[in-house]
Structures are given as structure tokens and as C-alpha cells.
Coordinates of N, CA and C and ligand atoms in Angstrom, one line a residue:
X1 N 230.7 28.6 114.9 CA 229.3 28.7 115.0 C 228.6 27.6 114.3
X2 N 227.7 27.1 114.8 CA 226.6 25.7 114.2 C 225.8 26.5 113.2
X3 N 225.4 25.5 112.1 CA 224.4 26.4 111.0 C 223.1 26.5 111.9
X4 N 222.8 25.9 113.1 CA 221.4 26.4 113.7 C 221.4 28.1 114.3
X5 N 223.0 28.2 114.5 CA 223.5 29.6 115.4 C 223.2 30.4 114.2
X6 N 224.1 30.1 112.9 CA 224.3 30.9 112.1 C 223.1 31.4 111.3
X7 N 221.9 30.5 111.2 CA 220.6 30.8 110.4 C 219.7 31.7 111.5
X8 N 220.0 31.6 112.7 CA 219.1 32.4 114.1 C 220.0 33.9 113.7
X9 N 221.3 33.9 113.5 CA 221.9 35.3 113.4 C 222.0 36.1 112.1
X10 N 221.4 35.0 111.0 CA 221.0 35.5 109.5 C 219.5 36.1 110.0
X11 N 218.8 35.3 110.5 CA 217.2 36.0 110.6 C 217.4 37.7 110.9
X12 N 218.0 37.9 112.6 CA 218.1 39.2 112.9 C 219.2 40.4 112.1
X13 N 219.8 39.7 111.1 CA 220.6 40.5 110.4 C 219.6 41.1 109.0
X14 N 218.7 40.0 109.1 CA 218.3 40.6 108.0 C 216.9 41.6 108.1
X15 N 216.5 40.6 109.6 CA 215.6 41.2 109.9 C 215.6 43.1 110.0
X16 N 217.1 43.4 110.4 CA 217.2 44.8 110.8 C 217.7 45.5 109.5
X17 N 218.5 44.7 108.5 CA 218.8 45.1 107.3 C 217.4 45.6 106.3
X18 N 216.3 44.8 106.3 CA 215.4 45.3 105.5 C 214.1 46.0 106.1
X19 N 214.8 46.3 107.2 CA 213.3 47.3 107.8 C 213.3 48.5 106.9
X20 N 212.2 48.7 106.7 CA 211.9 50.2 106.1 C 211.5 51.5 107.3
X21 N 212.3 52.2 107.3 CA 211.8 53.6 108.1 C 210.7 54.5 107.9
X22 N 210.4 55.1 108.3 CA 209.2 56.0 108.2 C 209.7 56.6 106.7
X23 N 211.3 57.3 106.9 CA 211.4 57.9 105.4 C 211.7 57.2 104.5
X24 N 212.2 56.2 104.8 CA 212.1 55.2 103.5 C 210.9 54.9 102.9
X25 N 209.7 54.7 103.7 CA 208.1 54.8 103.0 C 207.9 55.8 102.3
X26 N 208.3 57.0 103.0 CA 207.7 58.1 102.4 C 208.4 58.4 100.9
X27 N 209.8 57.7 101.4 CA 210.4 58.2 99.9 C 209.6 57.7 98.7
X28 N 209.8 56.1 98.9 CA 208.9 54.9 98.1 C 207.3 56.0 97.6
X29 N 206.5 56.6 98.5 CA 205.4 56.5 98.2 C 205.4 57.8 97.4
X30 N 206.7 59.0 97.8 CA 206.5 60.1 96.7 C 207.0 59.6 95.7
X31 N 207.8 58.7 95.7 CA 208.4 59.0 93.6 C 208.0 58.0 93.3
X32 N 206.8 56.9 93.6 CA 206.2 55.9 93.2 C 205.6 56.8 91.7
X33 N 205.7 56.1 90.5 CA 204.7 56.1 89.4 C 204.3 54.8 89.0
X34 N 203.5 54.8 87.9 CA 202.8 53.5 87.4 C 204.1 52.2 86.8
X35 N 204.9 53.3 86.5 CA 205.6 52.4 86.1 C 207.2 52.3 86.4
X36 N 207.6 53.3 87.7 CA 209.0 52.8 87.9 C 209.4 51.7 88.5
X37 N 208.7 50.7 88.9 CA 209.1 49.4 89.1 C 210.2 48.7 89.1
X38 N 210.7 48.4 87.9 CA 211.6 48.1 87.8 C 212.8 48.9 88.4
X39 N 213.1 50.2 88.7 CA 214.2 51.0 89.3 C 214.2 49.5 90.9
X40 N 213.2 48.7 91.0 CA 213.5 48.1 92.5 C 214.8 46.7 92.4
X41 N 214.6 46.7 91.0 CA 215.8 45.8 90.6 C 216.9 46.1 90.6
X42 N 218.1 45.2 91.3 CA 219.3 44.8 91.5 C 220.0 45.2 90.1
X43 N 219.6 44.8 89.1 CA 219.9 45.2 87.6 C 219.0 44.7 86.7
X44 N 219.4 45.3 85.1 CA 218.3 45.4 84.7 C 218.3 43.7 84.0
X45 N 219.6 42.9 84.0 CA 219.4 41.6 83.4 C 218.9 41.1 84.3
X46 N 219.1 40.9 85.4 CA 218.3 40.3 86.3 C 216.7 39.8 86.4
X47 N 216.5 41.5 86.1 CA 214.7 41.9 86.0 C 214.1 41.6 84.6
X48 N 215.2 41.1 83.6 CA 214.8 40.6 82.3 C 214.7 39.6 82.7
X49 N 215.6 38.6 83.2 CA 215.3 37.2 83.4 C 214.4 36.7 84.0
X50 N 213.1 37.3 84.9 CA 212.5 37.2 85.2 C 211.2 36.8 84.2
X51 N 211.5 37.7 82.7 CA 210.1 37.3 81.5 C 210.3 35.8 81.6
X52 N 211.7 34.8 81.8 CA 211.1 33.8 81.5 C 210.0 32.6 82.4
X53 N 209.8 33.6 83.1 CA 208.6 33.6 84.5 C 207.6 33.7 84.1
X54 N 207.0 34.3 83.3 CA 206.0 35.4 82.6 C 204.3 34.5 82.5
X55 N 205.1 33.0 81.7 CA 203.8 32.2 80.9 C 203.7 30.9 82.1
X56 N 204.2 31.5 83.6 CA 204.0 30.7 84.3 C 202.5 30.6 85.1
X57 N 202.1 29.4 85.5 CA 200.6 29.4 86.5 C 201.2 29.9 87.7
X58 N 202.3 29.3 88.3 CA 202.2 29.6 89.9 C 204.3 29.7 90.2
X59 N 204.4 31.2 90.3 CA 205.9 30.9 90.7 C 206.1 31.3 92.1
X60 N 207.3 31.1 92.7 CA 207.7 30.9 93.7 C 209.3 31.8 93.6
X61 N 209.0 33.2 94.9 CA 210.2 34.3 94.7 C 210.3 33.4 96.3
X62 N 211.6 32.7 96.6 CA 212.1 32.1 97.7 C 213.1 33.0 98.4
X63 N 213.2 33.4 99.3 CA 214.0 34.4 100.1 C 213.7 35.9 99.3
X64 N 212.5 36.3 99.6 CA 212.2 37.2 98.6 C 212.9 38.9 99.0
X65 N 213.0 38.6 100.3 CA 213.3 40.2 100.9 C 212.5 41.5 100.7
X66 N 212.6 42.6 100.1 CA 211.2 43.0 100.1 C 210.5 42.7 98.9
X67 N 210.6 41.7 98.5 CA 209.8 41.5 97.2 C 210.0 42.3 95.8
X68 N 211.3 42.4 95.4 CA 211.6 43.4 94.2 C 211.2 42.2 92.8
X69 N 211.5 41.5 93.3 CA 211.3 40.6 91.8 C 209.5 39.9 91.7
X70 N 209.2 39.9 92.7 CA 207.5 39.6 92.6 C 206.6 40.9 92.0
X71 N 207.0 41.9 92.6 CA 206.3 43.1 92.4 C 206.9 43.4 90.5
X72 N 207.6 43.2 90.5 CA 207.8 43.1 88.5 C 207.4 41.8 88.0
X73 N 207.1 41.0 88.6 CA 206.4 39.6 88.3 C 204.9 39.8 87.8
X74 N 204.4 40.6 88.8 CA 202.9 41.2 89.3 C 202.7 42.2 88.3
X75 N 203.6 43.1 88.2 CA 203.4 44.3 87.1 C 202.9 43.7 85.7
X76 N 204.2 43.0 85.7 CA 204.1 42.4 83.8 C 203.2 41.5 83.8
X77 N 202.6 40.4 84.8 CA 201.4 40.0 84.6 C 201.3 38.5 84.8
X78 N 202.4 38.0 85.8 CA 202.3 37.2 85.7 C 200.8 36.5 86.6
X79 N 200.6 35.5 86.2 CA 199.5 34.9 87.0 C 198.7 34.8 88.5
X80 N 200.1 33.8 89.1 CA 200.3 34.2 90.7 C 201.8 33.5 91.4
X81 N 201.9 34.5 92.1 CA 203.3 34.6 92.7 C 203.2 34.6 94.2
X82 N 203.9 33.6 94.3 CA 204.1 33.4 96.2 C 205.5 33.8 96.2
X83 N 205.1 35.0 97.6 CA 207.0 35.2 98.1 C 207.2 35.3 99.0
X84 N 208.2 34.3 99.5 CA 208.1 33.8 101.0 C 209.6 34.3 101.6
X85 N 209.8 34.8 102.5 CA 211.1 34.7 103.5 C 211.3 34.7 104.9
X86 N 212.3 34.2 105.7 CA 212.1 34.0 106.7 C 212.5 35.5 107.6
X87 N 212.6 36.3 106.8 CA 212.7 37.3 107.8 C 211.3 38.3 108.0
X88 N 210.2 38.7 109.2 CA 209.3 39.3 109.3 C 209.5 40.6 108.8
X89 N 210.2 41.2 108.8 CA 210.8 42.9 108.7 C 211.2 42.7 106.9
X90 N 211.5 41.7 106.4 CA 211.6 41.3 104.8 C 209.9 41.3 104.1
X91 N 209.2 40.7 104.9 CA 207.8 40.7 104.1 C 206.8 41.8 104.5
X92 N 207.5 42.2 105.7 CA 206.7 44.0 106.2 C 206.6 44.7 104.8
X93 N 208.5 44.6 104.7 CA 208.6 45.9 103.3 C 207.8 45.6 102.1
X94 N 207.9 43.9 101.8 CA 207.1 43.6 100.6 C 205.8 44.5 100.7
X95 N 205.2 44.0 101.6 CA 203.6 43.9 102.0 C 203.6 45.7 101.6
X96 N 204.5 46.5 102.2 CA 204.5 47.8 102.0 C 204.7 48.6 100.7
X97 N 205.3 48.2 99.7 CA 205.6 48.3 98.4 C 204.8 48.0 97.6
X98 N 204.7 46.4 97.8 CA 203.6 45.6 96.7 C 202.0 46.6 97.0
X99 N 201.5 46.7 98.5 CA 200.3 48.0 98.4 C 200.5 49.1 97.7
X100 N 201.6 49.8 97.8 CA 202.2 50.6 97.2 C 201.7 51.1 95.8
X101 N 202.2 49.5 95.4 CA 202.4 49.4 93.6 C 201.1 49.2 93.6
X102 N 199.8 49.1 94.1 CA 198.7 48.3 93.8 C 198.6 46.9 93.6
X103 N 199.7 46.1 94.0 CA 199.7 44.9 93.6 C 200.0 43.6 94.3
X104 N 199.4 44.3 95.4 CA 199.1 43.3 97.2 C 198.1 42.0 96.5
X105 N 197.1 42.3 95.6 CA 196.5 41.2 95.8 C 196.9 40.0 94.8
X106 N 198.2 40.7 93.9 CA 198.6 39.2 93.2 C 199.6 38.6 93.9
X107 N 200.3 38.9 94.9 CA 201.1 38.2 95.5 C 200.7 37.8 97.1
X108 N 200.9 36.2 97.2 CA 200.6 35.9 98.3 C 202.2 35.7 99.3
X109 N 202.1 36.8 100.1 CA 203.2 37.2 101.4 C 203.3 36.0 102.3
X110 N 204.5 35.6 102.8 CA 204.4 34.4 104.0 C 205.8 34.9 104.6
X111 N 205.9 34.5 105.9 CA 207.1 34.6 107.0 C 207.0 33.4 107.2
X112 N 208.0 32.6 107.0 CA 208.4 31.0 106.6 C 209.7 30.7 107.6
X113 N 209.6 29.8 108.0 CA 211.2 28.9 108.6 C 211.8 28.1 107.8
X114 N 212.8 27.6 108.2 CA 213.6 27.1 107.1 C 213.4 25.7 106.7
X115 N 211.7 24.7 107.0 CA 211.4 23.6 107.1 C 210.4 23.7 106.0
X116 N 209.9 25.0 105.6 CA 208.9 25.3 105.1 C 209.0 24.6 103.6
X117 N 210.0 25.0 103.0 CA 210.3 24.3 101.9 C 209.6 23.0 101.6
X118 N 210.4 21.9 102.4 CA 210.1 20.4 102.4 C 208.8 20.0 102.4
X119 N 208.2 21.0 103.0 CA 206.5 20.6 103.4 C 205.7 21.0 102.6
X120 N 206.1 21.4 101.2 CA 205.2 21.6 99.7 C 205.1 20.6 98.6
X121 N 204.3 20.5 98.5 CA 204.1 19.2 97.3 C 204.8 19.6 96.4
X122 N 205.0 17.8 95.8 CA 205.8 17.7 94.5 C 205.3 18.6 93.7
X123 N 205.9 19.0 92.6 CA 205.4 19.7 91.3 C 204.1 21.1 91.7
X124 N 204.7 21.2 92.8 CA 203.4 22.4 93.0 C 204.0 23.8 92.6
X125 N 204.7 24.2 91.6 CA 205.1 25.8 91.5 C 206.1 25.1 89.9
X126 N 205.6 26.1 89.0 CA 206.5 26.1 87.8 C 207.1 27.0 87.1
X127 N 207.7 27.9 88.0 CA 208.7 29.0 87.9 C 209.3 29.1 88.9
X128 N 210.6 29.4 89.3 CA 211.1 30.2 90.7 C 212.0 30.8 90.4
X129 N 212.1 31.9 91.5 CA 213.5 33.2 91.3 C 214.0 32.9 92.6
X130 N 215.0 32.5 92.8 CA 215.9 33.2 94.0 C 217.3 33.9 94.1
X131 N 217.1 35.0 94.3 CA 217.7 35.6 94.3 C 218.9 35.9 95.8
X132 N 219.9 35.9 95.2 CA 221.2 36.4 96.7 C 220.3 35.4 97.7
X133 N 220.2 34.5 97.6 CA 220.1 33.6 98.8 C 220.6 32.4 98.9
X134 N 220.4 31.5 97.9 CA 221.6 30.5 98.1 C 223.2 30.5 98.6
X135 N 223.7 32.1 98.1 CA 224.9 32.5 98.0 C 225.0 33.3 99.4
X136 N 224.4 33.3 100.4 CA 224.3 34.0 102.2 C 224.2 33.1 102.9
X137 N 224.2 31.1 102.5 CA 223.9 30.4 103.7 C 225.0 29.8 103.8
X138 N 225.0 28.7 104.6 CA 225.8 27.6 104.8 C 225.6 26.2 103.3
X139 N 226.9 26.1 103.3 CA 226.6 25.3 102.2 C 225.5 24.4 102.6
X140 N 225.6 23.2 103.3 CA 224.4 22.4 103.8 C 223.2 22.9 103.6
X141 N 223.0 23.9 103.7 CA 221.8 24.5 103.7 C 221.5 24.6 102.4
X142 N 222.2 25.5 101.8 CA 222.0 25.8 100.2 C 221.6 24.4 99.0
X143 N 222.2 23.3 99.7 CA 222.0 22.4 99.3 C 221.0 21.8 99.2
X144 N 220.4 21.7 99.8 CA 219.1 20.8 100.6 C 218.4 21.9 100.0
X145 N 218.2 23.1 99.7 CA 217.2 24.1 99.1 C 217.2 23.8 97.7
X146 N 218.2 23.5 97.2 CA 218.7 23.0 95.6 C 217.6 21.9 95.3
X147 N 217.5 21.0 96.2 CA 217.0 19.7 95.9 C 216.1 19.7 96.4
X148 N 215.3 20.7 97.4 CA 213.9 21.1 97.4 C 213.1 21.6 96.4
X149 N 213.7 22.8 95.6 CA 213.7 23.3 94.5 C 213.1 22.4 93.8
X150 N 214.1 21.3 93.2 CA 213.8 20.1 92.2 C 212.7 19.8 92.7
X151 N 212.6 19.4 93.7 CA 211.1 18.5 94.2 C 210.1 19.2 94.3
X152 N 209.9 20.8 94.4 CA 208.4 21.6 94.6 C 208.3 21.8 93.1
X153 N 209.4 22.2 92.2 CA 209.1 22.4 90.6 C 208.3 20.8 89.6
X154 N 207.8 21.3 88.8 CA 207.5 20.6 88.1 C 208.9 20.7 87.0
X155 N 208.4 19.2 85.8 CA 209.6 18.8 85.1 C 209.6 19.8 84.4
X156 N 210.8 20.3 83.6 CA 211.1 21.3 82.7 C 210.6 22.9 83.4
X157 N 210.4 23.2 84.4 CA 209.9 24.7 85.1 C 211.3 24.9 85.2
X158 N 211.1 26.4 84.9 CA 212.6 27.3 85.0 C 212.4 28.0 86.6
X159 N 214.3 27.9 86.6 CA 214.2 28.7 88.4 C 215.6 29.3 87.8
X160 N 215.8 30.6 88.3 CA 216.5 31.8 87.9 C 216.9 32.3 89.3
X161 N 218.5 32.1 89.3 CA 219.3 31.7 90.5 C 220.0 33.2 90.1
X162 N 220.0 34.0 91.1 CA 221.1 35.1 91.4 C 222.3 34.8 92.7
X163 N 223.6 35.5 92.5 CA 224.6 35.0 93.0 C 225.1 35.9 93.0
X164 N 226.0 35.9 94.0 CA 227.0 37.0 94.1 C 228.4 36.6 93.1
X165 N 229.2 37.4 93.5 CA 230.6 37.2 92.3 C 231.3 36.3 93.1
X166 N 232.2 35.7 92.2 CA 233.6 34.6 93.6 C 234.3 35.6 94.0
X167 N 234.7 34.9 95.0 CA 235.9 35.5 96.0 C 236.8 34.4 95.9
X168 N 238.2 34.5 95.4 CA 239.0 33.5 95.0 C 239.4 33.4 96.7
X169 N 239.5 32.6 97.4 CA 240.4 32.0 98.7 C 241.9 32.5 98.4
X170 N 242.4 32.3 97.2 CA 243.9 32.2 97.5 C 244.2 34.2 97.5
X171 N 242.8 34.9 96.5 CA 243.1 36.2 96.6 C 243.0 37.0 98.0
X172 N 241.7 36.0 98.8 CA 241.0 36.6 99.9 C 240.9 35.4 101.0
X173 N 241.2 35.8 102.1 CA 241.8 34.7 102.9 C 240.0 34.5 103.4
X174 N 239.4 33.3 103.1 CA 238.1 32.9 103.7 C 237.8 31.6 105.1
X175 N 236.9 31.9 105.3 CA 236.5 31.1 106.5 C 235.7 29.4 105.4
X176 N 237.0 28.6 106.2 CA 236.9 27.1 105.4 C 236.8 27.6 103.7
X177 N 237.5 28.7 103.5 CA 238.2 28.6 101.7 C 236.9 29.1 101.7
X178 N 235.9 29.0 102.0 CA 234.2 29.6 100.9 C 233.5 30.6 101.9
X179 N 233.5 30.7 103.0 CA 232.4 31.8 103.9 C 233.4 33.3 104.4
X180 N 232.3 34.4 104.1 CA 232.9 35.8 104.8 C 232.1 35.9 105.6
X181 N 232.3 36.5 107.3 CA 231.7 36.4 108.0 C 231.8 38.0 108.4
X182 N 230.6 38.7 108.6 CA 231.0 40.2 108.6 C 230.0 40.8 110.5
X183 N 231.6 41.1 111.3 CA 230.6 40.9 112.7 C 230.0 39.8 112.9
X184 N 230.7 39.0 112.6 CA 229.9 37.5 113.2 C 228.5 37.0 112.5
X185 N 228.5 37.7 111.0 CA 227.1 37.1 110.4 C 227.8 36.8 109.1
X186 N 227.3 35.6 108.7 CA 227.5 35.0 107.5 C 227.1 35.7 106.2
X187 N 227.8 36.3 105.4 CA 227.6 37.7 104.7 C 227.6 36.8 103.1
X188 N 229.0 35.8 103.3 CA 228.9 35.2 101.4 C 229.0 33.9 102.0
X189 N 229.0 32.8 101.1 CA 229.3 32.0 100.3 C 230.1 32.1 98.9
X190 N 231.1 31.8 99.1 CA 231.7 31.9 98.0 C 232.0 30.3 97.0
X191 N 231.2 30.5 96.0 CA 232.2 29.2 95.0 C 232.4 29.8 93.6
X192 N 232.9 28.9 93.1 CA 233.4 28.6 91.7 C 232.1 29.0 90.7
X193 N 232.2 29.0 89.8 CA 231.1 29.0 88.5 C 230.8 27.8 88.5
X194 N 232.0 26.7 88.4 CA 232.2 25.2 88.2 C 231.6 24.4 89.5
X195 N 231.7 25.2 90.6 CA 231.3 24.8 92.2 C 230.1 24.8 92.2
X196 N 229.3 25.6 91.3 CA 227.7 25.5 91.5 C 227.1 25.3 90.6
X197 N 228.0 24.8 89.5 CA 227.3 24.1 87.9 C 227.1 22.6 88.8
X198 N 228.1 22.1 89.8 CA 228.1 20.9 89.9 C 227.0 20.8 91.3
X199 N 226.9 21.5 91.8 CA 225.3 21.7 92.7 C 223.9 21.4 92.1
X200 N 224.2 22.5 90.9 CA 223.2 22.4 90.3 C 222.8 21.5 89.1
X201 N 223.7 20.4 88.9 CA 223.2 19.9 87.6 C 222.9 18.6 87.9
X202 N 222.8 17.7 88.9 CA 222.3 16.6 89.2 C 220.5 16.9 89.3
X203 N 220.4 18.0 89.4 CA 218.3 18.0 89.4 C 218.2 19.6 88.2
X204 N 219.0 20.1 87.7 CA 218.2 20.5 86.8 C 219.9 21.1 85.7
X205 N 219.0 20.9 84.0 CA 219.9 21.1 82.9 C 219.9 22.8 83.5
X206 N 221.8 22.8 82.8 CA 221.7 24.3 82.8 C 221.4 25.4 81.3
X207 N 220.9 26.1 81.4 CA 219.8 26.5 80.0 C 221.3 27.8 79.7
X208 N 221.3 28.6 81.0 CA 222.6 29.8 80.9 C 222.9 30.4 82.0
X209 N 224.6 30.8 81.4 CA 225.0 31.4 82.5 C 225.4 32.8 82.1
X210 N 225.1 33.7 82.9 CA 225.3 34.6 82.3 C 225.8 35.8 83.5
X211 N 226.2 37.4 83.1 CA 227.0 38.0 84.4 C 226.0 39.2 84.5
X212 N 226.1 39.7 85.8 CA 225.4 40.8 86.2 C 226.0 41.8 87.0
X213 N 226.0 43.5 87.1 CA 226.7 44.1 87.7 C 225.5 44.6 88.6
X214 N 226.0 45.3 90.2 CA 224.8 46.0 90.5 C 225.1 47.4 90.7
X215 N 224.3 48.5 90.5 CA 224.7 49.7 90.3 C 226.3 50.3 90.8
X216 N 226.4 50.9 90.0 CA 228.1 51.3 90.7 C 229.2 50.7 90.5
X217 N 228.8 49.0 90.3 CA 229.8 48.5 89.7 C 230.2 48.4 88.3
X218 N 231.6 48.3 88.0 CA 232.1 48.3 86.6 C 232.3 47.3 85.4
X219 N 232.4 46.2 86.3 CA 232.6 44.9 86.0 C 231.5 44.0 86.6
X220 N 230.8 42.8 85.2 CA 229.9 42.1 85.2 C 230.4 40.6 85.5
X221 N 230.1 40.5 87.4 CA 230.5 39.4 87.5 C 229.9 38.3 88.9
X222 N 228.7 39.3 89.3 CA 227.5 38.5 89.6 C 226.9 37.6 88.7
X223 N 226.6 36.2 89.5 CA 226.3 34.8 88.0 C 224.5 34.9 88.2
X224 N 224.4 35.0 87.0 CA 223.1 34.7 86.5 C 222.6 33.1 86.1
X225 N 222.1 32.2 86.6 CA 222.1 30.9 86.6 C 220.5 31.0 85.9
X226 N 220.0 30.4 84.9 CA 218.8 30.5 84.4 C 218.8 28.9 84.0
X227 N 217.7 28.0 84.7 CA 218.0 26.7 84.9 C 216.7 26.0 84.4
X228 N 216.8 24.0 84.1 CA 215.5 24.0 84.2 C 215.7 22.5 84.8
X229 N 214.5 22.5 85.2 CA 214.4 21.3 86.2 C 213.8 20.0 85.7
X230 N 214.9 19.1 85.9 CA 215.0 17.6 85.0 C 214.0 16.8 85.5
Ligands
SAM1 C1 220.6 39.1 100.2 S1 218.9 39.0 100.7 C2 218.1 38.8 99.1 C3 216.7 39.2 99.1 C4 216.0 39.3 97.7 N1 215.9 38.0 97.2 C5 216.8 40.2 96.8 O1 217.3 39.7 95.7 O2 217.0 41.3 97.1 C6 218.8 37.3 101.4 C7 217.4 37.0 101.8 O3 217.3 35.6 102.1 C8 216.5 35.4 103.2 N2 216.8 34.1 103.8 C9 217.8 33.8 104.5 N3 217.8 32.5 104.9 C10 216.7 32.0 104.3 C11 216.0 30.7 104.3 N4 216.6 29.6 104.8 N5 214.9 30.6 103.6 C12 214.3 31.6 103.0 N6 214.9 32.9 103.0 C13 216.0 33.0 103.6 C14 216.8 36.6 104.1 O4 215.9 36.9 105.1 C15 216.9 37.7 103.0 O5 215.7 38.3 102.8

């Protein structure tokens, strides 16, 4: 499959993955309180590393999905937050939550393609989170977002990179040693710790690396990349 096939068959995977149902709203809107928010986080280091967002003017949640990390962005206070993804059914949920939470009007929602990036000014955003997205594309791709990254941040702005765990190749037999392909949709990327220190360290110093489990799991070994841009 071509990464043009493969990013047309990420849209509708994700697009059907994050639709919300009628009872999924309803759930969201009965056990909503002022402050369970954070329960929308993947873990709780995760949703910590987000404070270092906090004393930012303008951050940027890139492949946001339904917006879990903006809407604690928004809570805690940060200034303004753009969260963009290319899936429609990904910014429905946002848009449906963030109302939710009361906090539609600090985040500005977009349904974006994958050119969107490039076509933002230098130094225009000095924060970013992305989360589980670098780590679901084609490497090519992930790359070129690396070094977009660099170029929409300003110097020294922190961007806080979530990752899945490795899948060693020699443990797990992979497509070209690094992709799991699940039904014909590109599900991981898999690298090294060292595989994406070396991605990442030509445009920004690495500040820390650190591990994350997500509910259920026992062992902490989703990578926390907390970075800053040279
Ligand atoms: C695993 S989900 C992660 C969503 C969210 N950031 C989170 O942590 O829950 C991957 C997200 O990346 C989005 N995505 C995939 N390709 C993208 C691209 N080229 N640009 C922006 N977002 C993309 C998907 O639509 C999906 O919402």
C-alpha cells in the first residue's frame, strides 16, 4: 500500500474509531462534573506533562482525536489552544465534550489534511502536544511533521510527544521490521527509544524521557518525549 492509500485508510479508521454514539454522549453528559476531566486522560503522567504547556500564549494539540489533552489545557487555564485533526468524526467528539466541559470557547476545533501543517508560519505556536500520532503513520510522514513541528514552534517552545511502547521485530515479526498493520490499517510504528532520539534531535534538545502505562497495564513502557525546539 502507498502512504497516499495508507493515510486515505487511517482517515476512515479513525474516523469510525472515534465516533461517539448517542450513549456515549449521554454517558459523558451524566457523570460529567466540574472537575473529572482529567479521568479523559490516557494516564495521569501524561496529563501532568501537559503543565509544561500551562505559561504558554498559543499551543497546538496536533492529531488531537477527541481532544482529551486540550480540554485539560482549557480547564487548567491555559491561554489558547488550537486542536486540529484530520479526522471529522475526531473533532465532532472534541466539539461535543469541550461544550460539554464548558470550554468550547477556549479551544479553536479544525478538520485539517495532511498539508495543513506546512502552510503555518514560522514561530506561530509555543507549546505542542501530540499525542499517539507520530507513532500510527508512515515513517515519511512522521518525519516531515517532526520538522514542521520545528518550523511552526518558536525557539526554545516545548512539544510533548506521546508514543506507543517498541515492538522488538526480532520478538514480533513486523511489516519492513517497524509497521503492524491490523485489517489492512496501519495500527503502529514501531522504533527504538534510540530510533526516535535520532528523529528528534536534529531540531529540538531532548529535555526527558520518561515511561507511561495506560489503564490496565502493568508495566510502564509507553515513551514520554518532553522536548524543546532548537
Ligand atoms: C491514536 S489517535 C490519538 C488521538 C489523540 N491525540 C489521543 O492521544 O488520544 C491518532 C490521531 O491522529 C490523527 N491523525 C492521523 N493522521 C494524521 C495527520 N496526518 N495529521 C493530523 N492528525 C492525524 C487521527 O485522526 C487520530 O485522531
Amino acid at each position: 500500500m502507498n502512504s497516499k492509500e495508507t493515510l486515505k485508510t487511517l482517515i476512515e479508521f479513525w474516523d469510525s474509531a472515534l465516533k461517539l454514539s448517542q450513549d456515549d454522549k449521554d454517558d459523558i453528559k451524566a457523570s460529567m462534573t466540574n472537575d473529572n476531566y482529567l479521568d479523559f486522560a490516557p494516564s495521569k503522567k501524561l496529563a501532568d506533562a501537559l503543565d509544561n504547556l500551562l505559561t504558554t500564549n498559543k499551543v497546538l494539540d496536533y492529531g488531537c482525536g477527541n481532544a482529551w489533552a486540550s480540554l485539560i489545557l482549557a480547564k487548567k487555564g491555559a491561554k489558547y489552544v488550537k486542536a486540529v485533526d484530520t479526522s471529522k468524526e475526531g473533532i465532532e467528539s472534541a466539539k461535543f465534550i469541550l461544550d460539554t466541559y464548558n470550554v468550547s470557547n477556549k479551544v479553536d476545533l479544525e478538520v485539517i489534511d495532511e498539508s495543513w501543517l506546512e502552510k503555518q508560519a514560522p514561530n506561530s505556536y509555543d507549546g505542542l502536544i501530540c499525542s499517539n500520532v507520530l507513532d500510527v503513520l508512515p515513517l515519511d510522514v512522521s518525519k516531515q511533521i517532526i520538522v514542521n513541528f520545528h518550523n511552526i514552534l518558536s525557539k526554545d517552545a516545548l512539544l510533548v510527544v506521546g508514543l506507543n511502547f517498541y515492538t522488538d521485530p526480532k520478538v514480533k515479526p513486523l511489516e519492513e521490521g517497524k509497521y503492524i498493520y491490523l485489517d489492512g490499517v496501519l495500527r503502529l510504528l514501531s522504533l527504538s527509544d534510540d530510533e526516535w532520539k535520532g528523529l528528534f534531535e536534529p531540531y529540538f534538545e531532548i529535555v526527558y524521557l520518561d515511561y507511561f502505562a495506560w489503564p490496565g497495564e502493568n508495566i510502564e513502557r509507553r515513551r514520554l518525549f518532553v522536548l524543546k525546539n532548537k
